[in-house]
mmCIF file with all atom_site columns, C-alpha atoms in Angstrom:
data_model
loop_
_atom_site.group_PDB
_atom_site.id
_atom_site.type_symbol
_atom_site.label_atom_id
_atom_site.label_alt_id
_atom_site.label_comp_id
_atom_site.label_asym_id
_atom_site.label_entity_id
_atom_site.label_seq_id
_atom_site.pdbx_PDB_ins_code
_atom_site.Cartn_x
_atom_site.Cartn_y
_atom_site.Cartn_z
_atom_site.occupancy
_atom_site.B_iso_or_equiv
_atom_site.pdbx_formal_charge
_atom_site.auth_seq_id
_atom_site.auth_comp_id
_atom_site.auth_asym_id
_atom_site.auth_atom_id
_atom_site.pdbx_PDB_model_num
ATOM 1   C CA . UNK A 1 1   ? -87.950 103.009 -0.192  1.00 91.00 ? 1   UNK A CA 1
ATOM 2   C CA . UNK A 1 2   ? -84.964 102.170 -2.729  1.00 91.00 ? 2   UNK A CA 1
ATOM 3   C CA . UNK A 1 3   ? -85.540 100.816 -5.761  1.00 93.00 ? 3   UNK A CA 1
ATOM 4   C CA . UNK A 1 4   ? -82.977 99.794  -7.555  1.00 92.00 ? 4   UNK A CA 1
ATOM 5   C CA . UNK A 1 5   ? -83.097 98.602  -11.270 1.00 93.00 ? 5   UNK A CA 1
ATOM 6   C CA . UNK A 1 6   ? -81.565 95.012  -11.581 1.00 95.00 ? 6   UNK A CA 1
ATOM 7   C CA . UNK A 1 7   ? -81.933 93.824  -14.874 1.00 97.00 ? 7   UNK A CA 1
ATOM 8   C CA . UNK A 1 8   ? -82.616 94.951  -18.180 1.00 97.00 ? 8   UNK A CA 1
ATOM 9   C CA . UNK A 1 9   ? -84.050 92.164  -20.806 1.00 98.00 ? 9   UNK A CA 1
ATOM 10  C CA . UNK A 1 10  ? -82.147 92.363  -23.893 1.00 97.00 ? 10  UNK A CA 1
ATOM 11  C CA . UNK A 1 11  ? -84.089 90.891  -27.297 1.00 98.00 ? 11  UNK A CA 1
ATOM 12  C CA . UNK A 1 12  ? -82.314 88.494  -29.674 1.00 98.00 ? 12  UNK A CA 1
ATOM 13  C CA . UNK A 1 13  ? -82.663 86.360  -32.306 1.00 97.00 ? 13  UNK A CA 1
ATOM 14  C CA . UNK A 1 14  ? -79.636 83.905  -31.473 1.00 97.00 ? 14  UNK A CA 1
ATOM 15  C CA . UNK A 1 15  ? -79.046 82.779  -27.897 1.00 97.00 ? 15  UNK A CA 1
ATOM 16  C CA . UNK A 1 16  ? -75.517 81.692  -28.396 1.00 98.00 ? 16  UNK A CA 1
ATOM 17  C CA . UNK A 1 17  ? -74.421 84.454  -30.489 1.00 98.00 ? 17  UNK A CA 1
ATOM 18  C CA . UNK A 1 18  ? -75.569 87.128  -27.882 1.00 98.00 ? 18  UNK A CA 1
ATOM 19  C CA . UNK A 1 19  ? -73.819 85.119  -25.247 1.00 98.00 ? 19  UNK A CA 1
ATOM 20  C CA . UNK A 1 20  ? -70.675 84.765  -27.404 1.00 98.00 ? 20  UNK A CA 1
ATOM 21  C CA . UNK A 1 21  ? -70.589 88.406  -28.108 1.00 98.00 ? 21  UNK A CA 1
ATOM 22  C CA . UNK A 1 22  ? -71.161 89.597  -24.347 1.00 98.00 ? 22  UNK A CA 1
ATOM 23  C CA . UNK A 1 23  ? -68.997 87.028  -22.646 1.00 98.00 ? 23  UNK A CA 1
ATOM 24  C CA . UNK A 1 24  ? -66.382 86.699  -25.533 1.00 96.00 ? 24  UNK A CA 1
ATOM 25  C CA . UNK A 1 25  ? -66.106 89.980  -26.792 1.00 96.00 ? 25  UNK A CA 1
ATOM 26  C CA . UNK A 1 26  ? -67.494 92.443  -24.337 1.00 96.00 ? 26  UNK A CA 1
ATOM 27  C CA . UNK A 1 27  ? -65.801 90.614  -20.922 1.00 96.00 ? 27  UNK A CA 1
ATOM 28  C CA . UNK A 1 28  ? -69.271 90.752  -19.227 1.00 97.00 ? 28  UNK A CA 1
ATOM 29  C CA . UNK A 1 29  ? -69.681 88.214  -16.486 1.00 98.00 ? 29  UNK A CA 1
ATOM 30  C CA . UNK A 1 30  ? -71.559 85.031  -17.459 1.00 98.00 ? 30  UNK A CA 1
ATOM 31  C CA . UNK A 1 31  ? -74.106 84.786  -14.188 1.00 98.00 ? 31  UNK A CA 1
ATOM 32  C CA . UNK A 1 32  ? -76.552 81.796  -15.189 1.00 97.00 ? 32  UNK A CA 1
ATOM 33  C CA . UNK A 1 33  ? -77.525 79.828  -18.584 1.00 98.00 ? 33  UNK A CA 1
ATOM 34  C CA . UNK A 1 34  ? -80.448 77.959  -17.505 1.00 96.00 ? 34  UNK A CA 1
ATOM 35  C CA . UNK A 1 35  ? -81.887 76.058  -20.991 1.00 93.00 ? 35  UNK A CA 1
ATOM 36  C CA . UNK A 1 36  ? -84.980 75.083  -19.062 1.00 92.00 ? 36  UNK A CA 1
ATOM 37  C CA . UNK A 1 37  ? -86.502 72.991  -22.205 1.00 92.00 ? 37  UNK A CA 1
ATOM 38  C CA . UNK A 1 38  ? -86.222 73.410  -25.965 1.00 88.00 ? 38  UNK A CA 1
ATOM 39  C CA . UNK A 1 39  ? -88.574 76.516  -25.897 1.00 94.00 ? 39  UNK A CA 1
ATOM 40  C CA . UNK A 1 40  ? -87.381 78.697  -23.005 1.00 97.00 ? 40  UNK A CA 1
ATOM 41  C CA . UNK A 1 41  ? -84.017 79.413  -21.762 1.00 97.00 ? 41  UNK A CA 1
ATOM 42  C CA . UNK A 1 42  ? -82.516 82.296  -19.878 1.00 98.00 ? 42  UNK A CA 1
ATOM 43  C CA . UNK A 1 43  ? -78.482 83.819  -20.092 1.00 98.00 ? 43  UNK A CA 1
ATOM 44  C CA . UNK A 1 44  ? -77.572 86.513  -17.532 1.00 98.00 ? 44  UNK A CA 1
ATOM 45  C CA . UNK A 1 45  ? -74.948 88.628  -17.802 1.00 98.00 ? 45  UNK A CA 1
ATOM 46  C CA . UNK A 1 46  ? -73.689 91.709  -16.103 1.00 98.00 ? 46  UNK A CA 1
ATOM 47  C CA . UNK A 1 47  ? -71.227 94.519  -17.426 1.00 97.00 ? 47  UNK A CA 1
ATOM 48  C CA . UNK A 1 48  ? -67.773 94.536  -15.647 1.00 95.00 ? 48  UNK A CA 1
ATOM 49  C CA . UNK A 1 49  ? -68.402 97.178  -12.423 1.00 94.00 ? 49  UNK A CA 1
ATOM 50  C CA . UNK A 1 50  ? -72.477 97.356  -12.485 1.00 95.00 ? 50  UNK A CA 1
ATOM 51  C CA . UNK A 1 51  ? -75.064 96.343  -10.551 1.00 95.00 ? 51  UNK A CA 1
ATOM 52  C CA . UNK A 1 52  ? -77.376 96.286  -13.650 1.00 97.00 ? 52  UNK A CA 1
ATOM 53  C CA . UNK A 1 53  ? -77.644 92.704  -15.522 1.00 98.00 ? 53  UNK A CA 1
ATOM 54  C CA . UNK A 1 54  ? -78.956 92.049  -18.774 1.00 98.00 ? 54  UNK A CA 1
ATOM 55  C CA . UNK A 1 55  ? -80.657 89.106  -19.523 1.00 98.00 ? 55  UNK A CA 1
ATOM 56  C CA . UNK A 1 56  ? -81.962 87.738  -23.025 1.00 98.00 ? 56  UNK A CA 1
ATOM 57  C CA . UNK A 1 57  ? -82.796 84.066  -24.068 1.00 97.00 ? 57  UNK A CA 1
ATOM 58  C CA . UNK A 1 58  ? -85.352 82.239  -25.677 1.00 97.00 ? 58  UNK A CA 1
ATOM 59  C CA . UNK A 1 59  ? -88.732 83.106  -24.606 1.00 96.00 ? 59  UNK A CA 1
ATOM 60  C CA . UNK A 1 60  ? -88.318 85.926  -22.731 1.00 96.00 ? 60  UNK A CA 1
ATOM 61  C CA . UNK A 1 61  ? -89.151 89.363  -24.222 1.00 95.00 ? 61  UNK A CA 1
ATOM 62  C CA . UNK A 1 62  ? -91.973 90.115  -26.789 1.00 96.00 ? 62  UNK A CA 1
ATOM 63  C CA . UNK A 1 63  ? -89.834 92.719  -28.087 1.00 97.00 ? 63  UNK A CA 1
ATOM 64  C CA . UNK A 1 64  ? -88.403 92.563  -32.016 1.00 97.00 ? 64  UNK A CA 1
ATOM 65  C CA . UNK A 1 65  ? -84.381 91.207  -31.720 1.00 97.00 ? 65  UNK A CA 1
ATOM 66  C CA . UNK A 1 66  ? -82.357 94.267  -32.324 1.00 96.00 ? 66  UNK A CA 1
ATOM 67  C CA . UNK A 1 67  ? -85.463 96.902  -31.226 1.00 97.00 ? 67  UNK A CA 1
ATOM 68  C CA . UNK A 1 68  ? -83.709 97.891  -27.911 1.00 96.00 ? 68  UNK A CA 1
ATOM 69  C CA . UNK A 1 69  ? -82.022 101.074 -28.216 1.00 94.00 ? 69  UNK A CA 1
ATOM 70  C CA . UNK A 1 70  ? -80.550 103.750 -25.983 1.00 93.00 ? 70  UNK A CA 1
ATOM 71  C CA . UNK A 1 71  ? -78.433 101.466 -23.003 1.00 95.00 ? 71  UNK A CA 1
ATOM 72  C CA . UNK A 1 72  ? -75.731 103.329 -21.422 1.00 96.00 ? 72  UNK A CA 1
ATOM 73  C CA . UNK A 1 73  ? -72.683 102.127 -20.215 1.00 97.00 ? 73  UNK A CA 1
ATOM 74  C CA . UNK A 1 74  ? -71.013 104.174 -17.868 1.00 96.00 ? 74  UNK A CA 1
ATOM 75  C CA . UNK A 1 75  ? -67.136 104.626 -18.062 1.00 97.00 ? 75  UNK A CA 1
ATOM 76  C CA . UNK A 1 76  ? -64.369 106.976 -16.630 1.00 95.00 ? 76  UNK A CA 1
ATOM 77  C CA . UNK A 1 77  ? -62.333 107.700 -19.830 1.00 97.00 ? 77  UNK A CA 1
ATOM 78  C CA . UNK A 1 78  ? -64.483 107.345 -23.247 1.00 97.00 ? 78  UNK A CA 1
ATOM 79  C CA . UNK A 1 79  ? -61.162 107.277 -25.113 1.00 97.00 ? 79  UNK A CA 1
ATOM 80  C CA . UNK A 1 80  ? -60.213 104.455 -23.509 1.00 97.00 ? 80  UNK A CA 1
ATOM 81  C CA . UNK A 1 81  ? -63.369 102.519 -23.467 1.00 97.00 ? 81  UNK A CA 1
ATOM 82  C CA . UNK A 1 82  ? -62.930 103.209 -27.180 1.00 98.00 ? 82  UNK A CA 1
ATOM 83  C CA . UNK A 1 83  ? -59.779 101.947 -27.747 1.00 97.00 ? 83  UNK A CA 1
ATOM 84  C CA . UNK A 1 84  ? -60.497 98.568  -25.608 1.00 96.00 ? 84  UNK A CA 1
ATOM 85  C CA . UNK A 1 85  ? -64.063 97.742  -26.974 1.00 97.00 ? 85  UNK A CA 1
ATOM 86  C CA . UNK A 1 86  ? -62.169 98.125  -30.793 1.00 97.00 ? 86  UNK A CA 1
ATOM 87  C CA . UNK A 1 87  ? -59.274 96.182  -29.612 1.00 96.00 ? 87  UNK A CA 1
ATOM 88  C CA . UNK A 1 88  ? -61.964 93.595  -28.923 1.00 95.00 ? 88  UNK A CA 1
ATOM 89  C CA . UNK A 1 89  ? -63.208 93.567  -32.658 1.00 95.00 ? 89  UNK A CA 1
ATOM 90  C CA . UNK A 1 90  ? -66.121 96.044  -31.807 1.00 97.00 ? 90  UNK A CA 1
ATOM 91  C CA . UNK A 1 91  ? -67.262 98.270  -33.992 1.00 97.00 ? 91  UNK A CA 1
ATOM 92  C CA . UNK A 1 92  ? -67.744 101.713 -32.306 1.00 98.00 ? 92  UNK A CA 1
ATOM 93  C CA . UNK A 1 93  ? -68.654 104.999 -33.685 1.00 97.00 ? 93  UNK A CA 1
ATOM 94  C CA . UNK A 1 94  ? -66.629 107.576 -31.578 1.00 94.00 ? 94  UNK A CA 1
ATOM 95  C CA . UNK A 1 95  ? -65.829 109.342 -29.362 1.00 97.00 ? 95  UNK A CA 1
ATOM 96  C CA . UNK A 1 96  ? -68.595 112.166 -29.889 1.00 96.00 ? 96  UNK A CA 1
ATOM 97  C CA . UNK A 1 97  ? -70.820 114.497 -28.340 1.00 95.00 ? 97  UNK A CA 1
ATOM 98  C CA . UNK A 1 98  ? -73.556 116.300 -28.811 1.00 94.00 ? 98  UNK A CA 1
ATOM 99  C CA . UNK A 1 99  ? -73.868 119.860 -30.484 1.00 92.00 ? 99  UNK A CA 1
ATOM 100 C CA . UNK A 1 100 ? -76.202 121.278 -28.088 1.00 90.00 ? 100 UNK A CA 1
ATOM 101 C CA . UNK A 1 101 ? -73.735 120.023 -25.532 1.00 85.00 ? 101 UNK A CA 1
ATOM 102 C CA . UNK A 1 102 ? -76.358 117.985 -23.279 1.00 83.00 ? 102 UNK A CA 1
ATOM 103 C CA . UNK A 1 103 ? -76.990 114.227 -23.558 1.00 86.00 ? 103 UNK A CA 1
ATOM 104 C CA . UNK A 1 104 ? -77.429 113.237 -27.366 1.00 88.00 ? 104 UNK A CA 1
ATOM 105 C CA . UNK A 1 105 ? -80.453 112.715 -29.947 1.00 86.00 ? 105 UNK A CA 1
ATOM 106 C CA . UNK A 1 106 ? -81.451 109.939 -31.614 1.00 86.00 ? 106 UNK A CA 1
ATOM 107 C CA . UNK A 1 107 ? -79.521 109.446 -34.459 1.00 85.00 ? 107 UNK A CA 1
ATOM 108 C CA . UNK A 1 108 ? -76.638 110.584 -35.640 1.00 87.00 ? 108 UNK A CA 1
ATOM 109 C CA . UNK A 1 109 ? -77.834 113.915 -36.644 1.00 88.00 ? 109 UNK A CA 1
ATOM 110 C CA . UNK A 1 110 ? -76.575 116.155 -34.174 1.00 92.00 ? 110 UNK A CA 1
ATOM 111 C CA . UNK A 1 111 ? -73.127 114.180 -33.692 1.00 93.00 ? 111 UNK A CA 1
ATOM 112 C CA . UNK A 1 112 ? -69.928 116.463 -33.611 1.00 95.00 ? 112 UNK A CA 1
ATOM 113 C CA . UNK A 1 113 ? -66.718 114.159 -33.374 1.00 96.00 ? 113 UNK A CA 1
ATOM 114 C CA . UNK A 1 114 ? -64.831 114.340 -30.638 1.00 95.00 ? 114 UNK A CA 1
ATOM 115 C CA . UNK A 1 115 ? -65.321 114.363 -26.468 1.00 95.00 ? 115 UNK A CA 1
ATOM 116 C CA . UNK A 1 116 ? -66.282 116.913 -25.599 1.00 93.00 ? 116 UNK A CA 1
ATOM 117 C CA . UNK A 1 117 ? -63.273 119.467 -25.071 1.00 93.00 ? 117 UNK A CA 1
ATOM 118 C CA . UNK A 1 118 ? -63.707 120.527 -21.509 1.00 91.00 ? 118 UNK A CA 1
ATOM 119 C CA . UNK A 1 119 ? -64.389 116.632 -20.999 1.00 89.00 ? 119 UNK A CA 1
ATOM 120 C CA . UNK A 1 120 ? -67.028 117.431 -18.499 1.00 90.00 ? 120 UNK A CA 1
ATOM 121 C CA . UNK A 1 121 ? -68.881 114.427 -16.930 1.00 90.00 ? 121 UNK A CA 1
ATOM 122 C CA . UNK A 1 122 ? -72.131 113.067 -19.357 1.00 90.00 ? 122 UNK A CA 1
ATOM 123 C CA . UNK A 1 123 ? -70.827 114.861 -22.166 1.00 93.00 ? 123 UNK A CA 1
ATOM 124 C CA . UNK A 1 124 ? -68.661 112.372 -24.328 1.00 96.00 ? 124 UNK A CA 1
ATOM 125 C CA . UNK A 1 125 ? -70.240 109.306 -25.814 1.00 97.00 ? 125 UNK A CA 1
ATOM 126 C CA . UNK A 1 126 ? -69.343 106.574 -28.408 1.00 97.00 ? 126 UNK A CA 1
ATOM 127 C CA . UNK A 1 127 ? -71.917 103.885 -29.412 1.00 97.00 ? 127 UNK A CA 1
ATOM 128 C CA . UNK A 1 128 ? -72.227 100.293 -30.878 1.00 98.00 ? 128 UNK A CA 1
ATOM 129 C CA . UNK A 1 129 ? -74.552 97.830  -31.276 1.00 97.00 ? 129 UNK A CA 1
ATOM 130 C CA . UNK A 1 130 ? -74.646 94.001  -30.757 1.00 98.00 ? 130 UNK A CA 1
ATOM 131 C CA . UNK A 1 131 ? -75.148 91.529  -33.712 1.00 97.00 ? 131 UNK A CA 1
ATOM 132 C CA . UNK A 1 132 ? -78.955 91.904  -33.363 1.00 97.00 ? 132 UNK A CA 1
ATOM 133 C CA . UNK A 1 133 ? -78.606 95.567  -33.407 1.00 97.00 ? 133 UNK A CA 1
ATOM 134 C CA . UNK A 1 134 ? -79.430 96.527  -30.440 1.00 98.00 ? 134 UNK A CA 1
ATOM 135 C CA . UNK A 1 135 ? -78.000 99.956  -29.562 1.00 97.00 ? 135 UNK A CA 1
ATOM 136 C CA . UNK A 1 136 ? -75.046 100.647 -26.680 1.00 97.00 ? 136 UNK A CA 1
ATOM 137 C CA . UNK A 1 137 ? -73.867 103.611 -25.630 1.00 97.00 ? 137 UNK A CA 1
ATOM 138 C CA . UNK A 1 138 ? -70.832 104.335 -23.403 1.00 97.00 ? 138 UNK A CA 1
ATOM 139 C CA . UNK A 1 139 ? -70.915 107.852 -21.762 1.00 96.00 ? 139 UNK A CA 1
ATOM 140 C CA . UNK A 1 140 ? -68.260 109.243 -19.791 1.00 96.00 ? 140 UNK A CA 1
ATOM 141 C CA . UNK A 1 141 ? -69.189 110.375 -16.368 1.00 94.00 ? 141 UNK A CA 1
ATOM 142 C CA . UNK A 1 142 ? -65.780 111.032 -13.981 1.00 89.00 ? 142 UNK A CA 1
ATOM 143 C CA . UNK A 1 143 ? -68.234 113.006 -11.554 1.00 83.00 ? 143 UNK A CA 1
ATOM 144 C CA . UNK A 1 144 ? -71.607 112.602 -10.228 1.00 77.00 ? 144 UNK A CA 1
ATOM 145 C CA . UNK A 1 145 ? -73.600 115.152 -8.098  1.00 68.00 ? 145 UNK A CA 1
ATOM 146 C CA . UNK A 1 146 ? -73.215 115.574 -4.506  1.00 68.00 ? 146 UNK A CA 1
ATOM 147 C CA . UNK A 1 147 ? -74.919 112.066 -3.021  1.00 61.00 ? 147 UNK A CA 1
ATOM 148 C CA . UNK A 1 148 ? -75.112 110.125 -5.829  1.00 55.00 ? 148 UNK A CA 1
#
């Protein structure tokens, strides 16, 4: 049985400026705005390339605005990604990696700047946040395990 994950409810304090800021400034797809009455609306977006939406609104997570932390976004060339996300007026700490060399911690503890210099696949991240601070991070993956 596949299951796939479809969406991923984002919380935020302003409606409009989380739609201006992943429309505007991130280029993600604007899927449906449905302002159902004055206390409950949902936005959906999706990133450019995924199958995974995000959605966020008014009414529909319990969770704190800015409490979601630890999103991936999935790119071929973390240098790149860099360069276009700050050519959008993002702010984005990076290119880094971690010192152990697998996946990252929490935090910026364990940063080392830089991809990583073999640039193997899930090693090289960068991260930002959106004006609610919820956290982003892009990872570089240019190859995935046989069947994936």
């Amino acid at each position: 049985m596949d299951m796939k994950l479809e969406v991923v409810v984002l919380p935020v304090a302003d409606v409009d400026r989380a739609k201006a800021f992943y429309v505007d400034r991130l280029g993600f797809r604007l899927d449906a705005d449905f302002p159902v009455d004055e206390g409950y609306r949902v936005v959906q977006v999706t990133p450019p390339g995924s199958k995974c939406s995000i959605i966020f609104g008014t009414a529909v997570a319990t969770a704190a605005p800015g409490s979601l932390h630890g999103l991936h976004l999935i790119v071929t060339d973390i240098e790149q990604a860099v360069v276009a996300l700050t050519g959008r007026g993002i702010e984005v700490e990076g290119p880094f990696r971690d010192a152990t060399g697998v996946f990252h911690h929490p935090g910026t503890e364990h940063r080392v700047p830089g991809a990583d210099p073999q640039r193997r696949s899930y090693g090289s991240f960068a991260a930002f946040a959106d004006p609610d601070g919820n956290g982003w991070f892009l990872q570089e993956v240019t190859q995935r395990a046989p069947g994936r």
